[in-house]
mmCIF file of C-alpha atoms in Angstrom:
data_model
loop_
_atom_site.group_PDB
_atom_site.id
_atom_site.type_symbol
_atom_site.label_atom_id
_atom_site.label_comp_id
_atom_site.label_asym_id
_atom_site.label_seq_id
_atom_site.Cartn_x
_atom_site.Cartn_y
_atom_site.Cartn_z
ATOM 1 C CA MET A 7 -116.145 73.336 -76.240
ATOM 2 C CA THR A 8 -112.717 74.920 -76.080
ATOM 3 C CA THR A 9 -111.753 78.373 -74.931
ATOM 4 C CA SER A 10 -109.108 80.796 -76.156
ATOM 5 C CA GLY A 11 -106.784 79.675 -73.399
ATOM 6 C CA PRO A 12 -106.591 78.157 -69.925
ATOM 7 C CA LEU A 13 -107.414 80.063 -66.761
ATOM 8 C CA LEU A 14 -104.692 80.223 -64.099
ATOM 9 C CA VAL A 15 -105.849 80.087 -60.457
ATOM 10 C CA THR A 16 -103.458 81.429 -57.823
ATOM 11 C CA SER A 17 -105.898 82.282 -54.999
ATOM 12 C CA ALA A 18 -107.494 79.854 -52.560
ATOM 13 C CA ALA A 19 -110.525 82.152 -52.541
ATOM 14 C CA ASN A 20 -111.292 81.417 -56.191
ATOM 15 C CA VAL A 21 -114.941 80.306 -56.431
ATOM 16 C CA GLN A 22 -114.300 77.675 -59.098
ATOM 17 C CA LEU A 23 -111.464 76.186 -57.058
ATOM 18 C CA LYS A 24 -113.711 75.980 -53.988
ATOM 19 C CA GLU A 25 -116.359 74.090 -55.977
ATOM 20 C CA LEU A 26 -113.714 71.705 -57.293
ATOM 21 C CA LYS A 27 -112.428 71.105 -53.763
ATOM 22 C CA ARG A 28 -115.922 70.170 -52.569
ATOM 23 C CA LEU A 29 -116.336 67.872 -55.543
ATOM 24 C CA ALA A 30 -112.987 66.177 -54.913
ATOM 25 C CA GLN A 31 -113.216 65.843 -51.132
ATOM 26 C CA ASP A 32 -116.913 65.249 -50.386
ATOM 27 C CA SER A 33 -117.710 61.661 -51.377
ATOM 28 C CA THR A 34 -121.319 62.475 -52.285
ATOM 29 C CA ALA A 35 -120.896 65.993 -53.716
ATOM 30 C CA TYR A 36 -121.226 64.601 -57.240
ATOM 31 C CA ARG A 37 -124.892 63.893 -56.534
ATOM 32 C CA LYS A 38 -125.486 67.547 -55.680
ATOM 33 C CA GLN A 39 -123.399 69.008 -58.494
ATOM 34 C CA SER A 40 -124.249 66.367 -61.131
ATOM 35 C CA ARG A 41 -120.549 66.352 -61.952
ATOM 36 C CA ILE A 42 -117.776 63.854 -61.232
ATOM 37 C CA TRP A 43 -114.124 64.504 -60.421
ATOM 38 C CA LEU A 44 -111.616 62.134 -62.054
ATOM 39 C CA GLU A 45 -108.124 62.509 -60.654
ATOM 40 C CA GLY A 46 -105.023 61.286 -62.453
ATOM 41 C CA ASP A 47 -104.028 60.562 -66.027
ATOM 42 C CA HIS A 48 -105.013 56.875 -65.804
ATOM 43 C CA LEU A 49 -108.645 57.592 -64.942
ATOM 44 C CA CYS A 50 -108.829 60.434 -67.438
ATOM 45 C CA SER A 51 -107.410 58.227 -70.192
ATOM 46 C CA ALA A 52 -109.866 55.439 -69.325
ATOM 47 C CA ALA A 53 -112.745 57.895 -69.621
ATOM 48 C CA VAL A 54 -111.541 59.243 -72.979
ATOM 49 C CA GLU A 55 -111.115 55.705 -74.335
ATOM 50 C CA ARG A 56 -114.816 55.096 -73.564
ATOM 51 C CA GLY A 57 -115.849 58.254 -75.383
ATOM 52 C CA VAL A 58 -116.336 60.445 -72.308
ATOM 53 C CA GLN A 59 -115.738 64.142 -72.968
ATOM 54 C CA PRO A 60 -114.547 66.339 -70.080
ATOM 55 C CA GLU A 61 -116.406 69.488 -69.183
ATOM 56 C CA LEU A 62 -113.264 70.796 -67.537
ATOM 57 C CA MET A 63 -109.612 69.724 -67.611
ATOM 58 C CA VAL A 64 -107.648 70.722 -64.504
ATOM 59 C CA PHE A 65 -103.857 70.731 -64.206
ATOM 60 C CA SER A 66 -101.295 71.728 -61.653
ATOM 61 C CA GLU A 67 -99.119 74.486 -63.059
ATOM 62 C CA SER A 68 -96.089 72.213 -63.448
ATOM 63 C CA ALA A 69 -98.121 69.408 -65.031
ATOM 64 C CA TRP A 70 -99.592 71.837 -67.545
ATOM 65 C CA SER A 71 -96.163 72.976 -68.649
ATOM 66 C CA GLN A 72 -94.962 69.381 -69.023
ATOM 67 C CA THR A 73 -97.945 67.455 -70.431
ATOM 68 C CA GLY A 74 -100.817 69.868 -71.013
ATOM 69 C CA HIS A 75 -100.311 69.870 -74.787
ATOM 70 C CA ALA A 76 -100.988 66.106 -74.892
ATOM 71 C CA TRP A 77 -104.544 66.642 -73.610
ATOM 72 C CA SER A 78 -105.460 69.695 -75.644
ATOM 73 C CA GLY A 79 -107.456 67.777 -78.261
ATOM 74 C CA HIS A 80 -109.998 66.266 -75.869
ATOM 75 C CA GLY A 81 -112.244 69.294 -75.546
ATOM 76 C CA GLY A 82 -113.509 71.010 -72.453
ATOM 77 C CA LYS A 83 -112.358 74.163 -70.730
ATOM 78 C CA GLN A 84 -108.923 74.206 -69.133
ATOM 79 C CA LEU A 85 -108.042 75.300 -65.621
ATOM 80 C CA ILE A 86 -104.516 75.582 -64.234
ATOM 81 C CA VAL A 87 -104.014 75.563 -60.477
ATOM 82 C CA SER A 88 -100.783 76.849 -58.974
ATOM 83 C CA ASP A 89 -98.524 74.168 -57.523
ATOM 84 C CA ALA A 90 -98.866 75.759 -54.090
ATOM 85 C CA LEU A 91 -102.657 75.302 -54.119
ATOM 86 C CA TRP A 92 -102.822 71.880 -55.761
ATOM 87 C CA PRO A 93 -102.248 69.699 -52.633
ATOM 88 C CA GLY A 94 -105.286 71.313 -51.000
ATOM 89 C CA LEU A 95 -107.519 70.243 -53.866
ATOM 90 C CA SER A 96 -107.070 66.485 -53.698
ATOM 91 C CA ALA A 97 -108.571 64.115 -51.105
ATOM 92 C CA LEU A 98 -106.121 61.354 -52.033
ATOM 93 C CA GLU A 99 -103.017 60.469 -50.046
ATOM 94 C CA SER A 100 -100.877 60.687 -53.186
ATOM 95 C CA PRO A 101 -102.432 63.470 -55.274
ATOM 96 C CA ALA A 102 -102.101 63.261 -59.024
ATOM 97 C CA ARG A 103 -101.290 66.434 -60.905
ATOM 98 C CA MET A 104 -104.248 66.596 -63.263
ATOM 99 C CA GLY A 105 -107.897 65.664 -63.440
ATOM 100 C CA PHE A 106 -111.154 65.934 -65.362
ATOM 101 C CA VAL A 107 -114.594 67.106 -64.389
ATOM 102 C CA ILE A 108 -117.199 65.126 -66.322
ATOM 103 C CA ALA A 109 -120.976 65.215 -66.398
ATOM 104 C CA MET A 110 -122.761 62.756 -64.129
ATOM 105 C CA PRO A 111 -124.017 59.943 -66.383
ATOM 106 C CA ALA A 112 -127.711 59.166 -66.356
ATOM 107 C CA GLN A 113 -128.561 56.020 -64.397
ATOM 108 C CA PRO A 114 -129.182 53.262 -66.944
ATOM 109 C CA VAL A 115 -132.292 51.130 -67.210
ATOM 110 C CA LEU A 116 -132.016 47.981 -65.110
ATOM 111 C CA GLN A 117 -131.465 44.929 -67.314
ATOM 112 C CA LYS A 118 -133.269 41.872 -65.913
ATOM 113 C CA ASP A 119 -131.089 39.247 -67.606
ATOM 114 C CA LYS A 120 -127.632 40.844 -67.544
ATOM 115 C CA PRO A 121 -124.794 39.312 -65.456
ATOM 116 C CA THR A 122 -124.930 41.406 -62.298
ATOM 117 C CA VAL A 123 -123.118 42.159 -59.063
ATOM 118 C CA VAL A 124 -125.175 43.424 -56.113
ATOM 119 C CA LEU A 125 -123.437 45.431 -53.383
ATOM 120 C CA ASP A 126 -125.379 45.285 -50.127
ATOM 121 C CA GLY A 127 -124.146 48.014 -47.784
ATOM 122 C CA LEU A 128 -120.411 47.707 -48.446
ATOM 123 C CA GLN A 129 -118.667 50.541 -46.607
ATOM 124 C CA ASP A 130 -115.046 50.510 -47.664
ATOM 125 C CA PRO A 131 -114.331 52.489 -50.866
ATOM 126 C CA GLY A 132 -111.314 50.333 -51.628
ATOM 127 C CA ASN A 133 -113.415 47.179 -51.506
ATOM 128 C CA VAL A 134 -116.117 48.696 -53.691
ATOM 129 C CA GLY A 135 -113.645 49.932 -56.296
ATOM 130 C CA SER A 136 -111.835 46.601 -56.354
ATOM 131 C CA ILE A 137 -115.132 44.747 -56.885
ATOM 132 C CA LEU A 138 -116.037 47.037 -59.779
ATOM 133 C CA ARG A 139 -112.666 46.272 -61.339
ATOM 134 C CA SER A 140 -113.239 42.525 -60.978
ATOM 135 C CA ALA A 141 -116.757 42.848 -62.382
ATOM 136 C CA ALA A 142 -115.437 44.537 -65.508
ATOM 137 C CA ALA A 143 -112.657 41.970 -65.861
ATOM 138 C CA PHE A 144 -114.936 38.937 -65.557
ATOM 139 C CA GLY A 145 -117.837 40.116 -67.725
ATOM 140 C CA PHE A 146 -120.337 41.336 -65.126
ATOM 141 C CA GLN A 147 -121.443 44.516 -66.840
ATOM 142 C CA GLN A 148 -124.170 45.571 -64.386
ATOM 143 C CA VAL A 149 -123.631 46.610 -60.759
ATOM 144 C CA ILE A 150 -126.481 47.363 -58.355
ATOM 145 C CA ALA A 151 -125.489 49.272 -55.220
ATOM 146 C CA LEU A 152 -128.113 49.181 -52.491
ATOM 147 C CA LYS A 153 -128.643 52.149 -50.193
ATOM 148 C CA GLY A 154 -125.879 52.322 -47.594
ATOM 149 C CA THR A 155 -123.133 51.251 -49.997
ATOM 150 C CA ALA A 156 -120.141 53.564 -50.423
ATOM 151 C CA ALA A 157 -120.721 56.200 -53.119
ATOM 152 C CA LEU A 158 -119.746 54.612 -56.420
ATOM 153 C CA TRP A 159 -118.448 57.798 -58.040
ATOM 154 C CA SER A 160 -116.488 59.079 -55.032
ATOM 155 C CA ALA A 161 -112.807 59.819 -55.590
ATOM 156 C CA LYS A 162 -111.583 56.845 -53.525
ATOM 157 C CA VAL A 163 -113.872 54.321 -55.231
ATOM 158 C CA LEU A 164 -112.873 55.707 -58.626
ATOM 159 C CA ARG A 165 -109.203 55.417 -57.716
ATOM 160 C CA ALA A 166 -109.613 51.785 -56.616
ATOM 161 C CA GLY A 167 -111.708 50.966 -59.703
ATOM 162 C CA MET A 168 -108.866 51.977 -62.027
ATOM 163 C CA GLY A 169 -111.216 52.957 -64.858
ATOM 164 C CA ALA A 170 -113.643 50.031 -64.546
ATOM 165 C CA HIS A 171 -116.544 52.442 -64.008
ATOM 166 C CA PHE A 172 -116.594 53.380 -67.669
ATOM 167 C CA GLY A 173 -117.225 49.810 -68.812
ATOM 168 C CA LEU A 174 -120.079 49.114 -66.386
ATOM 169 C CA GLN A 175 -123.746 49.983 -66.004
ATOM 170 C CA LEU A 176 -123.967 51.365 -62.479
ATOM 171 C CA HIS A 177 -127.149 51.646 -60.404
ATOM 172 C CA GLU A 178 -126.993 53.528 -57.094
ATOM 173 C CA GLY A 179 -129.437 53.954 -54.221
ATOM 174 C CA MET A 180 -131.376 50.785 -55.008
ATOM 175 C CA LEU A 181 -133.469 48.610 -52.688
ATOM 176 C CA ALA A 182 -133.626 44.846 -52.174
ATOM 177 C CA ALA A 183 -136.985 44.897 -53.962
ATOM 178 C CA ASP A 184 -135.239 46.201 -57.078
ATOM 179 C CA VAL A 185 -132.977 43.149 -57.057
ATOM 180 C CA GLY A 186 -136.074 40.962 -56.937
ATOM 181 C CA VAL A 187 -137.039 41.970 -60.478
ATOM 182 C CA LEU A 188 -133.945 40.317 -61.947
ATOM 183 C CA ASP A 189 -134.797 37.322 -64.087
ATOM 184 C CA ILE A 190 -131.594 35.411 -63.367
ATOM 185 C CA PRO A 191 -130.428 33.203 -60.462
ATOM 186 C CA LEU A 192 -129.294 35.163 -57.400
ATOM 187 C CA ILE A 193 -126.288 33.683 -55.600
ATOM 188 C CA ALA A 194 -125.638 34.743 -52.011
ATOM 189 C CA THR A 195 -122.128 34.490 -50.607
ATOM 190 C CA SER A 196 -121.530 33.259 -47.065
ATOM 191 C CA SER A 197 -118.576 32.426 -44.843
ATOM 192 C CA HIS A 198 -120.162 29.334 -43.315
ATOM 193 C CA HIS A 199 -123.268 28.252 -45.225
ATOM 194 C CA GLY A 200 -124.122 26.862 -48.629
ATOM 195 C CA GLU A 201 -122.465 24.683 -51.247
ATOM 196 C CA PHE A 202 -118.712 24.948 -51.693
ATOM 197 C CA LEU A 203 -117.937 27.149 -54.684
ATOM 198 C CA HIS A 204 -115.504 24.705 -56.273
ATOM 199 C CA GLU A 205 -118.175 21.968 -56.214
ATOM 200 C CA ALA A 206 -121.075 24.098 -57.456
ATOM 201 C CA ARG A 207 -122.556 24.051 -60.952
ATOM 202 C CA LEU A 208 -122.827 27.777 -61.357
ATOM 203 C CA PRO A 209 -125.765 29.157 -63.330
ATOM 204 C CA THR A 210 -125.040 31.653 -66.067
ATOM 205 C CA PRO A 211 -125.919 34.422 -66.340
ATOM 206 C CA CYS A 212 -126.351 35.104 -62.637
ATOM 207 C CA ALA A 213 -126.199 37.822 -60.005
ATOM 208 C CA TRP A 214 -123.701 37.654 -57.153
ATOM 209 C CA LEU A 215 -124.988 39.104 -53.875
ATOM 210 C CA LEU A 216 -122.145 40.595 -51.828
ATOM 211 C CA GLY A 217 -122.798 41.787 -48.290
ATOM 212 C CA HIS A 218 -121.501 44.286 -45.756
ATOM 213 C CA GLU A 219 -117.897 43.675 -44.624
ATOM 214 C CA GLY A 220 -118.944 42.713 -41.102
ATOM 215 C CA GLN A 221 -122.591 41.695 -41.303
ATOM 216 C CA GLY A 222 -122.700 39.966 -44.668
ATOM 217 C CA VAL A 223 -125.752 39.826 -46.920
ATOM 218 C CA SER A 224 -128.840 41.326 -45.270
ATOM 219 C CA ALA A 225 -131.811 39.142 -44.395
ATOM 220 C CA ALA A 226 -133.995 40.946 -46.951
ATOM 221 C CA LEU A 227 -131.560 40.231 -49.770
ATOM 222 C CA ALA A 228 -130.728 36.697 -48.604
ATOM 223 C CA ALA A 229 -134.436 35.886 -48.768
ATOM 224 C CA LEU A 230 -134.338 36.524 -52.513
ATOM 225 C CA ALA A 231 -131.350 34.248 -53.155
ATOM 226 C CA THR A 232 -131.861 31.131 -55.244
ATOM 227 C CA HIS A 233 -128.415 29.724 -54.352
ATOM 228 C CA SER A 234 -125.905 30.091 -51.528
ATOM 229 C CA VAL A 235 -122.207 29.313 -51.767
ATOM 230 C CA ARG A 236 -119.111 29.505 -49.623
ATOM 231 C CA ILE A 237 -115.431 29.439 -50.496
ATOM 232 C CA ALA A 238 -113.273 26.618 -49.139
ATOM 233 C CA GLN A 239 -110.538 27.997 -46.867
ATOM 234 C CA PRO A 240 -108.166 25.133 -46.018
ATOM 235 C CA GLY A 241 -105.813 27.555 -44.288
ATOM 236 C CA GLY A 242 -108.336 27.960 -41.500
ATOM 237 C CA GLU A 243 -109.110 31.694 -41.623
ATOM 238 C CA GLU A 244 -112.575 32.646 -40.420
ATOM 239 C CA SER A 245 -113.473 34.698 -43.486
ATOM 240 C CA LEU A 246 -112.134 36.422 -46.577
ATOM 241 C CA ASN A 247 -112.075 40.104 -47.427
ATOM 242 C CA VAL A 248 -115.234 40.774 -49.440
ATOM 243 C CA ALA A 249 -113.316 42.118 -52.443
ATOM 244 C CA SER A 250 -111.162 38.970 -52.522
ATOM 245 C CA ALA A 251 -114.238 36.752 -52.194
ATOM 246 C CA ALA A 252 -115.989 38.671 -54.960
ATOM 247 C CA ALA A 253 -113.056 38.221 -57.331
ATOM 248 C CA ILE A 254 -112.922 34.471 -56.619
ATOM 249 C CA CYS A 255 -116.673 34.071 -57.184
ATOM 250 C CA MET A 256 -116.786 36.084 -60.392
ATOM 251 C CA HIS A 257 -113.725 34.300 -61.753
ATOM 252 C CA ALA A 258 -115.411 30.975 -60.987
ATOM 253 C CA SER A 259 -118.471 32.097 -62.960
ATOM 254 C CA ALA A 260 -116.386 33.240 -65.918
ATOM 255 C CA THR A 261 -114.294 30.068 -66.087
ATOM 256 C CA PHE A 262 -117.242 27.732 -65.483
ATOM 257 C CA LYS A 263 -119.034 29.321 -68.429
ATOM 258 C CA SER A 264 -115.988 29.229 -70.695
ATOM 259 C CA SER A 265 -115.282 25.583 -69.853
ATOM 260 C CA GLY A 266 -118.724 24.591 -71.089
ATOM 261 C CA ALA A 267 -119.339 22.646 -67.893
#
């Protein structure tokens, strides 16, 4: 729904601005407000391309004067924040000059046979966002985040995901028992145990189980695994960053399937 014109905010005491600041800077505020903050034209464009309609479009004053007209047809109310106040709104190191507020999507029904990525207590938002991006790129449409994993819709995870969120079915706050209902092979990743990835005949569809950056896959989740693989590291490093390992594993699944092996 559109309004007769945008509202200009010039006071830090503005109630709407304070709510936006909490939404942008508190990684779990979206769960309380049932709204999500998307910062930057790339994320906003990715959302629009997937049919997402903003509840609110927010611009810095200078951005509005330069590009606001280009967004006017996407619906939603419009809020302009003075350039002096804008840096205090963002939680990102390099704040963008516009953003959307969108409604929190309903959690989808878990699909038992869909290619899946399971995140088991991953803490780093950059890793989580990168994994979501790889999942979207390699055809893993469903992501299950167990309790303790970084908030999927937080600003930093969204920034790292580069729009991948809008092409995925995301499940938050899940338990290992929920993973057990999947009717596909579950492949645990390990630094030191299991078959080498490049030698494995990878089942498809499957679910990749990706563990905490330091502790790896939990015992409860590892007990559910039907396969275990490791990545050959001829350079001699002890382990790979989990986001890098995830990308290698998902790429291996995608290419193994496409090769007809």
